[in-house]
Coordinates of C-alpha atoms and ligand atoms in Angstrom, one line a residue:
X1 CA -2.1 -13.2 -18.8
X2 CA -2.7 -9.5 -18.7
X3 CA -2.4 -7.5 -21.9
X4 CA 0.8 -5.8 -20.6
X5 CA 2.3 -9.3 -19.9
X6 CA 1.3 -10.3 -23.4
X7 CA 3.0 -7.2 -24.9
X8 CA 6.2 -8.2 -23.0
X9 CA 6.0 -11.8 -24.2
X10 CA 5.3 -10.9 -27.8
X11 CA 8.0 -8.3 -28.0
X12 CA 10.5 -10.9 -26.7
X13 CA 9.7 -13.3 -29.6
X14 CA 9.4 -10.5 -32.2
X15 CA 5.7 -10.6 -33.1
X16 CA 5.8 -7.4 -35.0
X17 CA 2.3 -7.6 -36.4
X18 CA 0.7 -8.4 -33.0
X19 CA 2.5 -5.9 -30.8
X20 CA 0.8 -2.6 -31.9
X21 CA -2.7 -3.9 -31.2
X22 CA -1.7 -5.5 -27.9
X23 CA -0.1 -2.2 -26.8
X24 CA -3.5 -0.5 -27.6
X25 CA -5.3 -3.2 -25.7
X26 CA -3.0 -2.7 -22.7
X27 CA -3.7 1.0 -22.8
X28 CA -7.5 0.3 -22.9
X29 CA -7.0 -2.1 -20.0
X30 CA -5.7 0.8 -18.0
X31 CA -1.9 0.4 -18.2
X32 CA -0.1 3.7 -18.5
X33 CA 2.2 4.4 -21.4
X34 CA 5.2 4.5 -19.0
X35 CA 4.3 1.0 -17.7
X36 CA 4.0 -0.4 -21.2
X37 CA 7.2 1.2 -22.3
X38 CA 9.0 -0.3 -19.2
X39 CA 7.6 -3.7 -20.0
X40 CA 9.0 -3.5 -23.5
X41 CA 12.4 -2.3 -22.2
X42 CA 12.3 -5.3 -19.8
X43 CA 11.7 -7.6 -22.8
X44 CA 14.8 -6.2 -24.5
X45 CA 16.7 -7.1 -21.3
X46 CA 15.5 -10.6 -21.5
X47 CA 16.4 -10.8 -25.2
X48 CA 19.9 -9.5 -24.4
X49 CA 20.4 -12.1 -21.7
X50 CA 19.3 -14.9 -24.0
X51 CA 21.7 -13.6 -26.6
X52 CA 24.5 -13.5 -24.0
X53 CA 23.8 -17.2 -23.1
X54 CA 23.8 -18.2 -26.8
X55 CA 20.1 -19.2 -26.7
X56 CA 19.2 -16.7 -29.5
X57 CA 21.2 -15.0 -32.2
X58 CA 21.3 -11.6 -34.0
X59 CA 18.2 -12.2 -36.2
X60 CA 16.1 -12.9 -33.2
X61 CA 17.4 -9.8 -31.4
X62 CA 16.6 -7.8 -34.6
X63 CA 13.0 -8.9 -34.8
X64 CA 12.5 -8.3 -31.1
X65 CA 13.8 -4.7 -31.7
X66 CA 11.5 -4.3 -34.6
X67 CA 8.5 -5.4 -32.5
X68 CA 9.4 -3.0 -29.8
X69 CA 9.8 -0.1 -32.3
X70 CA 6.2 -0.8 -33.5
X71 CA 5.0 -0.8 -30.0
X72 CA 6.7 2.5 -29.3
X73 CA 5.0 4.0 -32.4
X74 CA 1.6 3.5 -30.7
X75 CA 2.9 5.1 -27.5
X76 CA 4.7 8.0 -29.2
X77 CA 1.8 10.5 -29.2
X78 CA 1.1 9.7 -25.5
X79 CA 4.7 9.9 -24.3
X80 CA 5.9 13.0 -26.2
X81 CA 4.2 16.1 -24.9
X82 CA 4.0 19.3 -27.0
X83 CA 6.2 22.2 -26.1
X84 CA 5.5 25.7 -27.4
X85 CA 8.9 27.1 -26.7
X86 CA 11.9 26.2 -28.6
X87 CA 15.1 25.6 -26.7
X88 CA 17.0 25.5 -30.0
X89 CA 18.0 22.6 -32.1
X90 CA 19.3 19.3 -30.8
X91 CA 21.4 17.1 -33.1
X92 CA 21.2 13.4 -32.1
X93 CA 22.8 10.2 -33.4
X94 CA 24.2 6.8 -32.5
X95 CA 27.9 6.9 -32.9
X96 CA 30.1 5.3 -35.6
X97 CA 30.1 1.6 -35.7
X98 CA 26.9 1.3 -33.6
X99 CA 23.5 0.3 -35.1
X100 CA 21.4 0.3 -31.9
X101 CA 18.7 3.0 -32.2
X102 CA 15.7 2.1 -29.9
X103 CA 17.2 3.9 -26.9
X104 CA 18.4 6.8 -29.1
X105 CA 14.9 7.2 -30.5
X106 CA 13.3 7.3 -27.1
X107 CA 15.9 9.9 -26.0
X108 CA 15.1 11.9 -29.2
X109 CA 11.4 11.8 -28.4
X110 CA 11.8 12.9 -24.8
X111 CA 14.3 15.7 -25.7
X112 CA 12.0 16.9 -28.4
X113 CA 9.0 17.0 -26.1
X114 CA 11.1 19.1 -23.6
X115 CA 11.1 21.8 -26.2
X116 CA 14.0 21.2 -28.6
X117 CA 13.8 21.0 -32.4
X118 CA 15.2 17.6 -33.2
X119 CA 17.6 16.7 -36.0
X120 CA 18.1 12.9 -36.0
X121 CA 21.2 11.7 -37.9
X122 CA 20.4 8.0 -37.3
X123 CA 22.9 5.3 -36.5
X124 CA 26.5 4.7 -37.3
X125 CA 27.2 8.5 -37.4
X126 CA 30.9 9.4 -37.9
X127 CA 32.2 12.3 -35.7
X128 CA 32.5 14.6 -38.6
X129 CA 28.9 14.2 -39.5
X130 CA 27.9 15.7 -36.1
X131 CA 30.1 18.7 -36.9
X132 CA 28.6 19.1 -40.4
X133 CA 25.1 19.0 -38.8
X134 CA 26.0 21.8 -36.3
X135 CA 27.3 23.9 -39.3
X136 CA 24.2 23.2 -41.4
X137 CA 21.4 23.8 -38.8
X138 CA 20.2 26.9 -37.1
X139 CA 20.8 27.6 -33.4
X140 CA 22.2 24.2 -32.4
X141 CA 22.1 24.4 -28.6
X142 CA 22.8 20.7 -27.9
X143 CA 24.3 17.5 -29.4
X144 CA 23.3 14.2 -28.1
X145 CA 25.4 11.1 -28.8
X146 CA 24.3 7.6 -28.0
X147 CA 26.5 4.5 -27.8
X148 CA 25.3 0.9 -26.8
X149 CA 28.5 -1.2 -27.2
X150 CA 31.6 -1.2 -25.1
X151 CA 33.4 -1.4 -28.5
X152 CA 31.9 1.9 -29.6
X153 CA 32.7 3.8 -26.5
X154 CA 35.9 5.1 -28.2
X155 CA 33.7 6.4 -31.0
X156 CA 31.7 8.3 -28.4
X157 CA 34.9 9.9 -27.2
X158 CA 35.9 10.7 -30.7
X159 CA 32.6 12.3 -31.4
X160 CA 32.7 14.5 -28.3
X161 CA 36.3 15.5 -28.9
X162 CA 35.8 16.2 -32.7
X163 CA 32.7 18.4 -31.9
X164 CA 34.6 20.2 -29.1
X165 CA 37.7 20.8 -31.4
X166 CA 35.4 22.5 -34.0
X167 CA 33.0 24.2 -31.6
X168 CA 34.5 24.5 -28.1
X169 CA 31.4 26.0 -26.6
X170 CA 29.0 23.4 -28.0
X171 CA 27.1 21.5 -25.3
X172 CA 27.2 17.7 -25.7
X173 CA 25.3 15.1 -23.8
X174 CA 26.1 11.4 -24.0
X175 CA 24.5 8.1 -22.8
X176 CA 23.8 4.5 -23.5
X177 CA 24.0 1.3 -21.5
X178 CA 27.8 1.0 -21.1
X179 CA 28.3 4.8 -20.5
X180 CA 28.9 6.0 -16.9
X181 CA 28.9 9.6 -15.5
X182 CA 32.7 9.2 -14.9
X183 CA 33.3 8.1 -18.6
X184 CA 31.1 11.1 -19.8
X185 CA 33.2 13.5 -17.7
X186 CA 36.5 11.8 -18.8
X187 CA 35.7 12.3 -22.5
X188 CA 34.7 15.9 -22.0
X189 CA 30.9 15.7 -22.4
X190 CA 28.8 18.3 -20.6
X191 CA 26.3 15.8 -19.4
X192 CA 25.3 12.2 -19.0
X193 CA 21.8 10.7 -18.5
X194 CA 21.0 7.0 -17.8
X195 CA 17.6 7.0 -19.5
X196 CA 15.4 8.9 -21.9
X197 CA 13.4 10.7 -19.2
X198 CA 16.5 12.0 -17.4
X199 CA 18.1 12.9 -20.7
X200 CA 15.3 15.4 -21.3
X201 CA 15.8 16.9 -17.9
X202 CA 19.6 17.0 -18.3
X203 CA 19.3 18.6 -21.7
X204 CA 17.4 21.6 -20.3
X205 CA 19.8 21.8 -17.4
X206 CA 22.9 21.8 -19.6
X207 CA 21.8 24.5 -22.0
X208 CA 20.7 26.8 -19.2
X209 CA 24.2 26.9 -17.6
Ligands
B1M1 CO1 22.8 -5.6 -29.7 N1 23.9 -5.7 -28.1 N2 24.3 -6.1 -30.8 N3 21.6 -5.6 -31.2 N4 21.5 -5.5 -28.4 C1 23.3 -5.3 -26.8 C2 23.6 -3.9 -26.6 C3 24.1 -6.3 -25.8 C4 24.1 -5.8 -24.4 C5 23.4 -7.7 -25.9 C6 24.1 -8.7 -25.0 O1 25.1 -9.3 -25.3 N5 23.6 -9.0 -23.8 C7 25.5 -6.4 -26.5 C8 26.5 -5.4 -26.1 C9 27.6 -5.9 -25.2 C10 28.6 -4.9 -24.9 O2 29.1 -4.2 -25.7 N6 28.7 -4.6 -23.6 C11 25.1 -6.4 -28.0 C12 25.9 -6.9 -29.0 C13 27.1 -7.7 -28.6 C14 25.6 -6.7 -30.4 C15 26.3 -7.2 -31.6 C16 27.9 -7.0 -31.5 C17 26.0 -8.7 -31.8 C18 26.7 -9.4 -33.0 O3 26.6 -9.0 -34.1 N7 27.5 -10.4 -32.6 C19 25.7 -6.4 -32.8 C20 26.4 -5.0 -33.0 C21 25.9 -4.3 -34.2 C22 26.4 -2.9 -34.2 O4 25.8 -2.0 -33.6 N8 27.5 -2.7 -35.0 C23 24.3 -6.1 -32.2 C24 23.2 -5.9 -33.0 C25 21.9 -5.7 -32.5 C26 20.7 -5.7 -33.4 C27 21.0 -4.9 -34.7 C28 20.3 -7.1 -33.8 C29 19.6 -5.1 -32.4 C30 19.5 -3.5 -32.5 C31 18.4 -3.1 -33.4 C32 18.0 -1.6 -33.2 O5 18.4 -1.0 -32.3 N9 17.3 -1.2 -34.2 C33 20.3 -5.4 -31.0 C34 19.5 -5.3 -29.8 C35 18.1 -5.2 -29.9 C36 20.1 -5.4 -28.6 C37 19.5 -5.5 -27.2 C38 18.9 -6.9 -27.0 C39 18.4 -4.4 -26.9 C40 18.9 -3.0 -27.1 C41 17.7 -2.1 -26.8 O6 17.1 -1.6 -27.8 N10 17.4 -1.9 -25.6 C42 20.7 -5.2 -26.2 C43 20.6 -5.9 -24.9 C44 20.1 -4.9 -23.8 O7 20.0 -3.8 -24.0 N11 19.8 -5.5 -22.6 C45 21.9 -5.5 -27.1 C46 16.2 -1.1 -25.1 C47 16.6 0.4 -25.1 C48 15.3 1.2 -24.6 O8 17.5 0.5 -24.1 O9 19.3 1.1 -25.9 O10 19.9 0.8 -23.4 P1 18.9 1.3 -24.4 O11 18.6 2.8 -24.2 C49 18.3 3.4 -23.0 C50 19.6 3.9 -22.2 O12 20.8 3.2 -22.5 C51 19.6 5.3 -22.4 O13 18.2 5.7 -22.5 C52 17.5 4.6 -23.3 C53 16.1 4.6 -22.9 O14 15.9 4.7 -21.5 N12 20.3 5.9 -23.5 C54 20.7 7.2 -23.5 C55 20.6 5.4 -24.7 N13 21.2 6.3 -25.5 C56 21.2 7.5 -24.7 C57 21.7 8.7 -25.0 C58 21.7 9.7 -24.0 C59 21.2 9.4 -22.8 C60 20.6 8.2 -22.5 O15 22.1 10.9 -24.2 C61 22.5 11.3 -25.5

């Protein structure tokens, strides 16, 4: 088994202590950071499928997520480039009722590396907290809202609409597995991205309009 396959297998079963060293070994073996990240994202897909089939439960999902987060820590300096310019501040958070943060953290990392100063509000963020953060931070050019559950899509809508009610010109980008470009447009977001890399591209595009 190659190191990258081992990373995938160990993330799936939540081997938090083993994953960082395996990620480093996969890098040493010549795998690129993007390949390793994709392998870990694939692992989470397998974990999600097993959960859907009732083969594993929430605790197993949680340890797999922790193992992936440890792996991402090793890749972080390699994935996130430095940017000299500041495109302003981006406020990011996972919306109310939603505790999923791996995707949001990847999006934060990529948007930051595109040149934004990042303020991460974490998970389970009520709509009003996004508004407070816009008020409290300097030069907020973008708000990024993540939602991973079909049941928290209404919270995504509430976040966008609450932000727009307080700051009509504030640019907002949304994303997360159940979100579609059509839904993003319907709730009044300025942009949608399907993954972390395209979120960074979209972020720059939105604020330059
Ligand atoms: Co949850 N969970 N989970 N979970 N979980 C999913 C999402 C699920 C699809 C699993 C399944 O059933 N197959 C399912 C949702 C079904 C649905 O709503 N359609 C689900 C469920 C049901 C639940 C609970 C309700 C389970 C329960 O308690 N019965 C519960 C809800 C808790 C809550 O939030 N209130 C729950 C809990 C959890 C854990 C806490 C155990 C854990 C999360 C830990 C953590 O995040 N720290 C967890 C996990 C790990 C998953 C899966 C397995 C993996 C999620 C993940 O990290 N993926 C997930 C199954 C799956 O995704 N296949 C699942 C990897 C990550 C890189 O991808 O987050 O999609 P993703 O992010 C991508 C894109 O979506 C996009 O870019 C990212 C990177 O490319 N993106 C954006 C994300 N945000 C963006 C924002 C943007 C743009 C792009 O702009 C702002």
